[in-house]
Tab-separated table of C-alpha atoms (C1' of nucleotides) in Angstrom:
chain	number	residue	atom	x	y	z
A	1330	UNK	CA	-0.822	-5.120	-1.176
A	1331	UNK	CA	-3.559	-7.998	0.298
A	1332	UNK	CA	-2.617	-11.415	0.012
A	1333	UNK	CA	-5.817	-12.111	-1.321
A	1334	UNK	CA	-4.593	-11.281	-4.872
A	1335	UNK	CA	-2.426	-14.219	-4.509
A	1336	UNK	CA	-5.316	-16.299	-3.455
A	1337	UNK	CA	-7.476	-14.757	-5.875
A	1338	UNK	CA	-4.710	-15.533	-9.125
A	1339	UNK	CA	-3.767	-18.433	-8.022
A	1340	UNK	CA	-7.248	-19.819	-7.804
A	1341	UNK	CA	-8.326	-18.335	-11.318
A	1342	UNK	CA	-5.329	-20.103	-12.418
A	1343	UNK	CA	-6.840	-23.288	-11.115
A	1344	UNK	CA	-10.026	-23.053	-11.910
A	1345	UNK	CA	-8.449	-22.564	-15.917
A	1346	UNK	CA	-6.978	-26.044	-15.323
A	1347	UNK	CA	-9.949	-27.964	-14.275
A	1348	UNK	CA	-11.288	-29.992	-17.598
A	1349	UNK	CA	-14.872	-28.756	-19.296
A	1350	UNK	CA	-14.764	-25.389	-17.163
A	1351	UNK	CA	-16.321	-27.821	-13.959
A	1352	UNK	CA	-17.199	-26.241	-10.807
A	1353	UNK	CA	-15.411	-26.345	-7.829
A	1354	UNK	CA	-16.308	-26.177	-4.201
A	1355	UNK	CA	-15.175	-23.492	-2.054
A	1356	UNK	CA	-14.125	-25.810	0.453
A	1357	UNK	CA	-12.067	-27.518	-1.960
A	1358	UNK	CA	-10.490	-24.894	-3.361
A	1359	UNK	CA	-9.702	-23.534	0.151
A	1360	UNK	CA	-7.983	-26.545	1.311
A	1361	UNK	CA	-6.178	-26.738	-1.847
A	1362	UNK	CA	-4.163	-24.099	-1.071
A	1363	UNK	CA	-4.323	-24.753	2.825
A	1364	UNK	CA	-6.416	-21.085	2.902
A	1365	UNK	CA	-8.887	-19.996	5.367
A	1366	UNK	CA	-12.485	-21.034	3.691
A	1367	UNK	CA	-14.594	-18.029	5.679
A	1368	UNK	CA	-11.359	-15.854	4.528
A	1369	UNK	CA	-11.519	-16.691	1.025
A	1370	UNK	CA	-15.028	-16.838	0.705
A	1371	UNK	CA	-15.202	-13.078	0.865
A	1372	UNK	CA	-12.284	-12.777	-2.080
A	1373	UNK	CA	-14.402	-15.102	-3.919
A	1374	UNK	CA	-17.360	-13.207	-3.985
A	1375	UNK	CA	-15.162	-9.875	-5.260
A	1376	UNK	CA	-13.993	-11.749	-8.432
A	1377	UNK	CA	-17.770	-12.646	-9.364
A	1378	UNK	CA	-19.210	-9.358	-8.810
A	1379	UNK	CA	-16.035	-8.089	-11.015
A	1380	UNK	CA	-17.145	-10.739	-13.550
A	1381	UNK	CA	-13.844	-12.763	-13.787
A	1382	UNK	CA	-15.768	-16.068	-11.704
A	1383	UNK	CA	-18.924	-17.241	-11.796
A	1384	UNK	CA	-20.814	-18.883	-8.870
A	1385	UNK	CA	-23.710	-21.240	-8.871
A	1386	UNK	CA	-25.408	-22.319	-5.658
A	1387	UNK	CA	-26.587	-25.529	-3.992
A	1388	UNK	CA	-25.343	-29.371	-4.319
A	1389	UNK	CA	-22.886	-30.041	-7.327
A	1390	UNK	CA	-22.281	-26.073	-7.041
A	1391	UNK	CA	-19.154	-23.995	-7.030
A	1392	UNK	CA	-16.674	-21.767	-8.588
A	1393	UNK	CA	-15.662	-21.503	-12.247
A	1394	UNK	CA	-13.657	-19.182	-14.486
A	1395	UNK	CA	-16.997	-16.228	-15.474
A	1396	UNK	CA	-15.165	-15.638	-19.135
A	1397	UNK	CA	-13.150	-17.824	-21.328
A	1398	UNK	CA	-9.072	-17.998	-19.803
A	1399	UNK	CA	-7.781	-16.064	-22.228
A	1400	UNK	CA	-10.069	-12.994	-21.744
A	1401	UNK	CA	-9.094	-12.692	-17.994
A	1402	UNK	CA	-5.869	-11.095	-17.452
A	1403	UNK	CA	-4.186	-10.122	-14.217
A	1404	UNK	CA	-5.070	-6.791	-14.028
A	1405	UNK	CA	-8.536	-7.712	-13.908
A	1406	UNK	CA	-8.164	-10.607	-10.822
A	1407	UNK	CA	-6.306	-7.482	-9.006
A	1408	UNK	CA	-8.146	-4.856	-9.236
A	1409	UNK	CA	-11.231	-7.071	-8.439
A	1410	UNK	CA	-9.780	-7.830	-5.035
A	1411	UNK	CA	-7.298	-4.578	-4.400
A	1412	UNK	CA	-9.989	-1.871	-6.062
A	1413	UNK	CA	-9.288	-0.100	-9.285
A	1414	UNK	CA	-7.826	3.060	-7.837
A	1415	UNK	CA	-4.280	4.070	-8.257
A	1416	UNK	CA	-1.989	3.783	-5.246
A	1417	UNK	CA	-1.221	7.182	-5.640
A	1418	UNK	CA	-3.744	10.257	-4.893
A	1419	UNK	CA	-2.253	13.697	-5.537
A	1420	UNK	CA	-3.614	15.601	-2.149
A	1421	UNK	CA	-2.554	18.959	-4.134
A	1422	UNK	CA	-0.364	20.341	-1.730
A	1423	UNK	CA	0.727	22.646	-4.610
A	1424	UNK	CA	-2.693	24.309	-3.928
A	1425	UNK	CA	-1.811	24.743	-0.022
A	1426	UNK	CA	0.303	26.848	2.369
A	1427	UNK	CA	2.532	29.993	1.705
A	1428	UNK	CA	3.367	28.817	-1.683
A	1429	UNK	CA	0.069	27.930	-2.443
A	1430	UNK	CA	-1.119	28.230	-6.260
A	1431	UNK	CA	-4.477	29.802	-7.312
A	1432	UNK	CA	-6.669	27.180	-9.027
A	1433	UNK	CA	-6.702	29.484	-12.152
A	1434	UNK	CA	-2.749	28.597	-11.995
A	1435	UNK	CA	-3.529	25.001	-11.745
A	1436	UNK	CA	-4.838	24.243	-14.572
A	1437	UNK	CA	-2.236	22.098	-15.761
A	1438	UNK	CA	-1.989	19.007	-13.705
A	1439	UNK	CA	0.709	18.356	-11.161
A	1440	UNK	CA	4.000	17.569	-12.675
A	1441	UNK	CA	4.170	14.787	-9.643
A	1442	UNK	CA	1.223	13.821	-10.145
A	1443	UNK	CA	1.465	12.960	-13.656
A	1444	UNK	CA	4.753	10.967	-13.217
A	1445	UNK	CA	2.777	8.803	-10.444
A	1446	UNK	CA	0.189	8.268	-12.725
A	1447	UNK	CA	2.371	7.291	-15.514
A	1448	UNK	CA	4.103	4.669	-13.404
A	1449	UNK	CA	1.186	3.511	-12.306
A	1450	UNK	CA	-0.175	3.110	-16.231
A	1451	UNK	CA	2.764	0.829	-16.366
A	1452	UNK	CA	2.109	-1.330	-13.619
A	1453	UNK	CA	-1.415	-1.660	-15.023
A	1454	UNK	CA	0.264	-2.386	-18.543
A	1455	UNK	CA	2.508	-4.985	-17.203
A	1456	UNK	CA	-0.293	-7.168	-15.769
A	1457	UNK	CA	-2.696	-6.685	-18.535
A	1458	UNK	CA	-0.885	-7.880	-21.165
A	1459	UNK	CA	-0.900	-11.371	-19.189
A	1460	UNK	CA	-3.918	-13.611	-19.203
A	1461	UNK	CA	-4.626	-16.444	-16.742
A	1462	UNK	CA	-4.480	-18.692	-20.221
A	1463	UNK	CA	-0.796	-17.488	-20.514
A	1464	UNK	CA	-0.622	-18.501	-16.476
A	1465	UNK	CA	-1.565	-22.119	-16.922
A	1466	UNK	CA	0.435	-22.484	-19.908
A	1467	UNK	CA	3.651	-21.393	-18.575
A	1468	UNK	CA	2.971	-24.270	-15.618
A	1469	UNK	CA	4.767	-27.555	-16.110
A	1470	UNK	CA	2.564	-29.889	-17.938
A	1471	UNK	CA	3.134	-32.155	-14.480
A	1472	UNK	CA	2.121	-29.380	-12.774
A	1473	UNK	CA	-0.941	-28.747	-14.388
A	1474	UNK	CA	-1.889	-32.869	-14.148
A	1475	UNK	CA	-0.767	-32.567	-10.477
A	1476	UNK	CA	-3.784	-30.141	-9.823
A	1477	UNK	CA	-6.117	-31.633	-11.965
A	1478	UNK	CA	-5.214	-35.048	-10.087
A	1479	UNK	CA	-6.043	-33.093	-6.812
A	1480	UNK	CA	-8.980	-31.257	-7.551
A	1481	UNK	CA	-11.182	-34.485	-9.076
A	1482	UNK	CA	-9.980	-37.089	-7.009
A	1483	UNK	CA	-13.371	-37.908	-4.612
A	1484	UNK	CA	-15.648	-36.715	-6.763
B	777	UNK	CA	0.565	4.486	-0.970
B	778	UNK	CA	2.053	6.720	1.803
B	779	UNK	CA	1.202	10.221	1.494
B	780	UNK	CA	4.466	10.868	2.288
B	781	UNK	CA	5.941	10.279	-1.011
B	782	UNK	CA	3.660	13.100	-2.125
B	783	UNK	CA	5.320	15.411	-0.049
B	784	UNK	CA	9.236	14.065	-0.341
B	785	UNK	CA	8.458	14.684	-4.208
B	786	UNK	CA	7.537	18.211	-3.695
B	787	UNK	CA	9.946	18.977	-0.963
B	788	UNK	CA	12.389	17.264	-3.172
B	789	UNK	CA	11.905	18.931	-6.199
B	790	UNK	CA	11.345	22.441	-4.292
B	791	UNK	CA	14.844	22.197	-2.819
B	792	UNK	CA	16.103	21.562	-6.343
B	793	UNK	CA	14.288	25.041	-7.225
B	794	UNK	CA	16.595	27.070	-4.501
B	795	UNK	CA	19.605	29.141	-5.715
B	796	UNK	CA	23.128	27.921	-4.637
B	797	UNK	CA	21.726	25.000	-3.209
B	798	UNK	CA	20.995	27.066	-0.236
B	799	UNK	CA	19.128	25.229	2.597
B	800	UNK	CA	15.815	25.519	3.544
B	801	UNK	CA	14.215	25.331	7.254
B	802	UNK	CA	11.544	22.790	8.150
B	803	UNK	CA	9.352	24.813	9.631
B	804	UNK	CA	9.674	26.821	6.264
B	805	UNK	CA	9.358	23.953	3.985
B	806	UNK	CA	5.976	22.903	6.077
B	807	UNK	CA	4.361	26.028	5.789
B	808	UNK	CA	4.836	26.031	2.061
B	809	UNK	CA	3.132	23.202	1.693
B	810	UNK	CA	0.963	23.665	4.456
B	811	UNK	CA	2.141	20.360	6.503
B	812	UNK	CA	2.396	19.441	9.965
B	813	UNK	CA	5.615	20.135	10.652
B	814	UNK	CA	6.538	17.364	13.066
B	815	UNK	CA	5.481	14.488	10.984
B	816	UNK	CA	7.335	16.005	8.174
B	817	UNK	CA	10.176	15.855	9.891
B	818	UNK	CA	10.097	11.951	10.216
B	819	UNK	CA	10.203	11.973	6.273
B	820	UNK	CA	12.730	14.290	5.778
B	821	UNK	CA	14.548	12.004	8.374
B	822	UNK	CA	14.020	8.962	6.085
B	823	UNK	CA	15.268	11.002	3.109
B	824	UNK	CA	18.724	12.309	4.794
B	825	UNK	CA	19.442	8.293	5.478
B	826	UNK	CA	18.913	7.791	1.320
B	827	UNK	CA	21.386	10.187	0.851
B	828	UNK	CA	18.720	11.939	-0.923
B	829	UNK	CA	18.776	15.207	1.135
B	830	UNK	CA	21.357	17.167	3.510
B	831	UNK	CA	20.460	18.081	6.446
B	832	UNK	CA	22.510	20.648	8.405
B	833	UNK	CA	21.682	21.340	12.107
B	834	UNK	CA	22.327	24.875	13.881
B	835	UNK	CA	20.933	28.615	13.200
B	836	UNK	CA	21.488	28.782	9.400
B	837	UNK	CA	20.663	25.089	9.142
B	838	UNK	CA	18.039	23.592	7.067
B	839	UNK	CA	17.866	21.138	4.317
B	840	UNK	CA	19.185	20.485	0.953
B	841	UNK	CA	19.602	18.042	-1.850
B	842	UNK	CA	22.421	15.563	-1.197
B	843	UNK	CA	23.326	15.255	-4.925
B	844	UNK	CA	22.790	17.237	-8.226
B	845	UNK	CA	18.876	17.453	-9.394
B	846	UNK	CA	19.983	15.144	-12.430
B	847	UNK	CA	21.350	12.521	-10.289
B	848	UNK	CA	18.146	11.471	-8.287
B	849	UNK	CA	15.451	10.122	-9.613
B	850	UNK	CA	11.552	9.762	-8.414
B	851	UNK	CA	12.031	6.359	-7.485
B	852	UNK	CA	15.414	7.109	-5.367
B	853	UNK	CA	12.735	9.415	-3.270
B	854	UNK	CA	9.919	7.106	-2.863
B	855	UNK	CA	11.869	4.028	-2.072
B	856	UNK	CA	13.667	6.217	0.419
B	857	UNK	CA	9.860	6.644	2.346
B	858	UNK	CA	7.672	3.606	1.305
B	859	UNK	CA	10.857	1.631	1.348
B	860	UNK	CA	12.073	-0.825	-1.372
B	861	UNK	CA	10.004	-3.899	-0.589
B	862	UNK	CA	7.730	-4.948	-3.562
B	863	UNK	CA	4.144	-4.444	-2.973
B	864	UNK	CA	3.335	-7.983	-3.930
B	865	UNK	CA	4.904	-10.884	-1.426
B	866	UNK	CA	4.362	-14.164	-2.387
B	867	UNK	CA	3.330	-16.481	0.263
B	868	UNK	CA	4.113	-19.530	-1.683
B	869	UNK	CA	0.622	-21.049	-0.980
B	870	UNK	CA	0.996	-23.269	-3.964
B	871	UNK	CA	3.364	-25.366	-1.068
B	872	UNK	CA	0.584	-25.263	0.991
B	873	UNK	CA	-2.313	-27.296	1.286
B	874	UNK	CA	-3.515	-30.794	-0.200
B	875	UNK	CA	-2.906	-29.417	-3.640
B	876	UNK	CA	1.202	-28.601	-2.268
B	877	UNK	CA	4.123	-29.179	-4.411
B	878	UNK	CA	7.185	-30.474	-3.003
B	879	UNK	CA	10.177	-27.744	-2.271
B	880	UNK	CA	11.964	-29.654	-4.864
B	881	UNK	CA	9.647	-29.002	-7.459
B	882	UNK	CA	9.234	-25.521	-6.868
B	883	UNK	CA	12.626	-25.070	-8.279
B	884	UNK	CA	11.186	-22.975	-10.570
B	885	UNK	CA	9.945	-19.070	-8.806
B	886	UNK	CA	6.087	-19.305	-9.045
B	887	UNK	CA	4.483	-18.056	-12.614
B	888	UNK	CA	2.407	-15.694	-10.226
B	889	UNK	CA	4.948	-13.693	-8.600
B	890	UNK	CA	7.064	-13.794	-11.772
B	891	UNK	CA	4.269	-11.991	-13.458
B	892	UNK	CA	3.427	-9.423	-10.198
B	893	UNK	CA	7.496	-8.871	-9.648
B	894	UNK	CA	7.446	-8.158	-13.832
B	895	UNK	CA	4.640	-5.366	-13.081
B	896	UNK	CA	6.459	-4.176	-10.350
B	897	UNK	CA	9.808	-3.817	-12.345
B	898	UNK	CA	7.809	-1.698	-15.058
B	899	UNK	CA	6.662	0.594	-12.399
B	900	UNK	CA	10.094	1.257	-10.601
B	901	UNK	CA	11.713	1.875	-14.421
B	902	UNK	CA	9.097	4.312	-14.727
B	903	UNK	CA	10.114	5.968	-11.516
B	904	UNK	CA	13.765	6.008	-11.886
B	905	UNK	CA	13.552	7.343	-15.396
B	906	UNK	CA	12.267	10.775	-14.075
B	907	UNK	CA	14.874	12.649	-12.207
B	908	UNK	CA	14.060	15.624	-9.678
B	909	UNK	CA	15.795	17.781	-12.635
B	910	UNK	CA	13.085	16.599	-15.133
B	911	UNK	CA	10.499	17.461	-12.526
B	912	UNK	CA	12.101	21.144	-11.984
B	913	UNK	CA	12.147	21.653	-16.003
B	914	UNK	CA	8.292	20.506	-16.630
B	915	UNK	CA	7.062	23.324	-13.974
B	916	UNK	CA	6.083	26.928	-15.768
B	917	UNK	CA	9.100	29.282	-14.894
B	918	UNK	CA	6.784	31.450	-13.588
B	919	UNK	CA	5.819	29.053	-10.815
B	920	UNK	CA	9.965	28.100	-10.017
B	921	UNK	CA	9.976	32.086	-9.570
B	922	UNK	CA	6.751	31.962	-7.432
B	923	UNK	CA	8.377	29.436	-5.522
B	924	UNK	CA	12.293	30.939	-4.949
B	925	UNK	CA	10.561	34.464	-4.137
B	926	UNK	CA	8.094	32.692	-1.006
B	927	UNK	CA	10.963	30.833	0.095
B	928	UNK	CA	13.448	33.251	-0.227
B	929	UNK	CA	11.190	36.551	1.322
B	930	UNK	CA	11.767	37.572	5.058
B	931	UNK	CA	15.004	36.031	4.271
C	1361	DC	C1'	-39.100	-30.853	0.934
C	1362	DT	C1'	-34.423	-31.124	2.477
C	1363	DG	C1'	-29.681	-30.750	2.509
C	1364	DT	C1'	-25.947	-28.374	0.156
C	1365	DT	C1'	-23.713	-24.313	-1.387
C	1366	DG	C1'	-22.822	-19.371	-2.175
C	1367	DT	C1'	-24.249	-14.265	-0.553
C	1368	DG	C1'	-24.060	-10.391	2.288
C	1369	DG	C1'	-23.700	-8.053	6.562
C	1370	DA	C1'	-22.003	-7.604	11.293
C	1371	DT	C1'	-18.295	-8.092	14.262
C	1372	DG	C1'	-13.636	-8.159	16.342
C	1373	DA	C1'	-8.322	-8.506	16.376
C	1374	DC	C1'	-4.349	-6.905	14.481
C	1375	DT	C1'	-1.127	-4.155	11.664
C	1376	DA	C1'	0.463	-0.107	9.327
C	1377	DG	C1'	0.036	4.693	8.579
C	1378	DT	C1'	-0.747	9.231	10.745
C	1379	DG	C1'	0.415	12.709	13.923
C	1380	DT	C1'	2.533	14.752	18.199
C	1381	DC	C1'	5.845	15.395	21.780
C	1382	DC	C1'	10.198	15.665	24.250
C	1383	DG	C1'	15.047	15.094	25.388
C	1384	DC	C1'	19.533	14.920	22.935
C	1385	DA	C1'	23.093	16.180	19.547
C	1386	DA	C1'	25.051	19.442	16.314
C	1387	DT	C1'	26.218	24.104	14.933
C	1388	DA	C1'	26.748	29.300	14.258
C	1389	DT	C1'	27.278	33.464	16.648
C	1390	DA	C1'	28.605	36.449	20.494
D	905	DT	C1'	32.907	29.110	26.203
D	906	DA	C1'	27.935	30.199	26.554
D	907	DT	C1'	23.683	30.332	24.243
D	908	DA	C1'	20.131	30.071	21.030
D	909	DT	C1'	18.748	27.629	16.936
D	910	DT	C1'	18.019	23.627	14.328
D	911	DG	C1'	17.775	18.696	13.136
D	912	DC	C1'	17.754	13.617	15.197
D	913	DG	C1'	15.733	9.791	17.385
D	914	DG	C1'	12.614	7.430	20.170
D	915	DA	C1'	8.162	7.028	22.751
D	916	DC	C1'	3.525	7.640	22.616
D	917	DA	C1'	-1.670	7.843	20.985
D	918	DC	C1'	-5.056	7.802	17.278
D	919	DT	C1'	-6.963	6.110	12.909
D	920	DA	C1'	-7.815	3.338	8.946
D	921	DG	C1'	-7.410	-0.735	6.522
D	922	DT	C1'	-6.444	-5.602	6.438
D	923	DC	C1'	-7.303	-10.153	8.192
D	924	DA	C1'	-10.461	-13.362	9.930
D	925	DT	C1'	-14.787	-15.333	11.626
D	926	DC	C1'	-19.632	-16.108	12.150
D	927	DC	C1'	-24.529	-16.305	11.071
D	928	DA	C1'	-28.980	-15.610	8.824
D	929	DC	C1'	-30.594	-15.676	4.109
D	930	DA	C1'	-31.137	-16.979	-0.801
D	931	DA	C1'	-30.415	-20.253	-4.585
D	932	DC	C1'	-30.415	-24.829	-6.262
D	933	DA	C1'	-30.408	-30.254	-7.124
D	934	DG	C1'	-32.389	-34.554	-5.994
DNA sequence: CTGTTGTGGATGACTAGTGTCCGCAATATA
DNA sequence: TATATTGCGGACACTAGTCATCCACAACAG
């Protein structure tokens, strides 16, 4: 899986920390997390087209969360940045070779195929059910002033 | 996701299909599934070292399961070829950067990978709760005999 | 108008997955 | 024991996707 949906949650986290929803430079958010800027900025752009950031150009612009914290969960930050297909795609082998079935006899869907998906359904499950809110909340209080302390400090 | 899992399932839950446990040739097993047979052979390879198939060498030779149907699981096959590293690594980038915490107080494992190694966990259970056996028993009868008489004619 | 900031495309390096090949080891049969 | 068959293991290309950078362009505040 890309490391940029560690960059990518981590920085929604962030921005859900920053008081009054304030923007945030790309530059500063880059160095913030020692990341490469050019890198990022491309990761960036992915969570605003996918709605879960919203940018605004020109001086005092910058990043901010696109939707209130607790309407953005996981799922959506990953699948922004890794795409929403499944990590499994049935080829249909079934269908190929000397034991090849006729697509008249395939009409059900691929017994391996289906336990795939339903892993995958619980992958998806697992990360929905968390929000970035949840995310900043389960941060130490210290942590979250930490940030906070970092991010506005210059400005 | 390797395409190989698709085809250690299948080859997997085929073998479980065979009378007696007999053993099945590679080139055989390819051409039922219409594979290339060398690259096959390099996950077959990986399965034999999970102790999820037999292999025996010599005329006669071919491969088997390694344990009863009920006694390996989906996820015992696709650890075996995508191996049993999480998808997700964290980087620790929250230690990184102007906005870094101190190794001391990162004490605590990082909210983020708690919540991707969480999704992760759901999606292994759901693998290891389906064994090859289950796979075996959700196919049509029809297509288990389909599948014992291509593998078993010119036999 | 001017400087600042994000957008989108083009480009290249690097890694992992895909696929093949060949010599070696193991085994059943004569 | 000799031989043919079969799987094992490593070496080798080819391909696709990730990682990373750069630059021209558009949007915006003062």
């Amino acid at each position: 899986m890309s490391q940029g949906v560690e960059w990518g949650l981590h920085c929604a986290t962030l921005l859900a920390q920053v008081p009054d929803g304030a923007l945030v430079r790309r530059e500063k958010l880059a160095q913030h997390y020692g990341l490469p800027e050019p890198y990022l900025a491309k990761h960036l752009q992915a969570l605003v087209r996918a709605d879960v950031l919203r940018a605004v150009s020109g001086p005092r612009g910058g990043y901010g969360l696109a939707r209130a914290p607790e309407l953005i969960n996981a799922l959506d930050v990953v699948e922004a940045i890794e795409g929403s297909a499944p990590a499994f795609t049935c080829k249909e082998i079934r269908q190929a070779g000397t034991g090849a079935l006729s697509p008249e006899q395939c009409l059900r869907p691929c017994v391996i195929n289906s336990v795939m998906t339903q892993a995958d359904n619980a992958w998806r499950s697992s990360l929905r059910s968390v929000t970035i809110a949840d995310l900043t909340h389960r941060l130490p209080k210290w942590v979250r002033k930490h940030n906070v302390d970092v991010l506005t400090e210059g400005a």
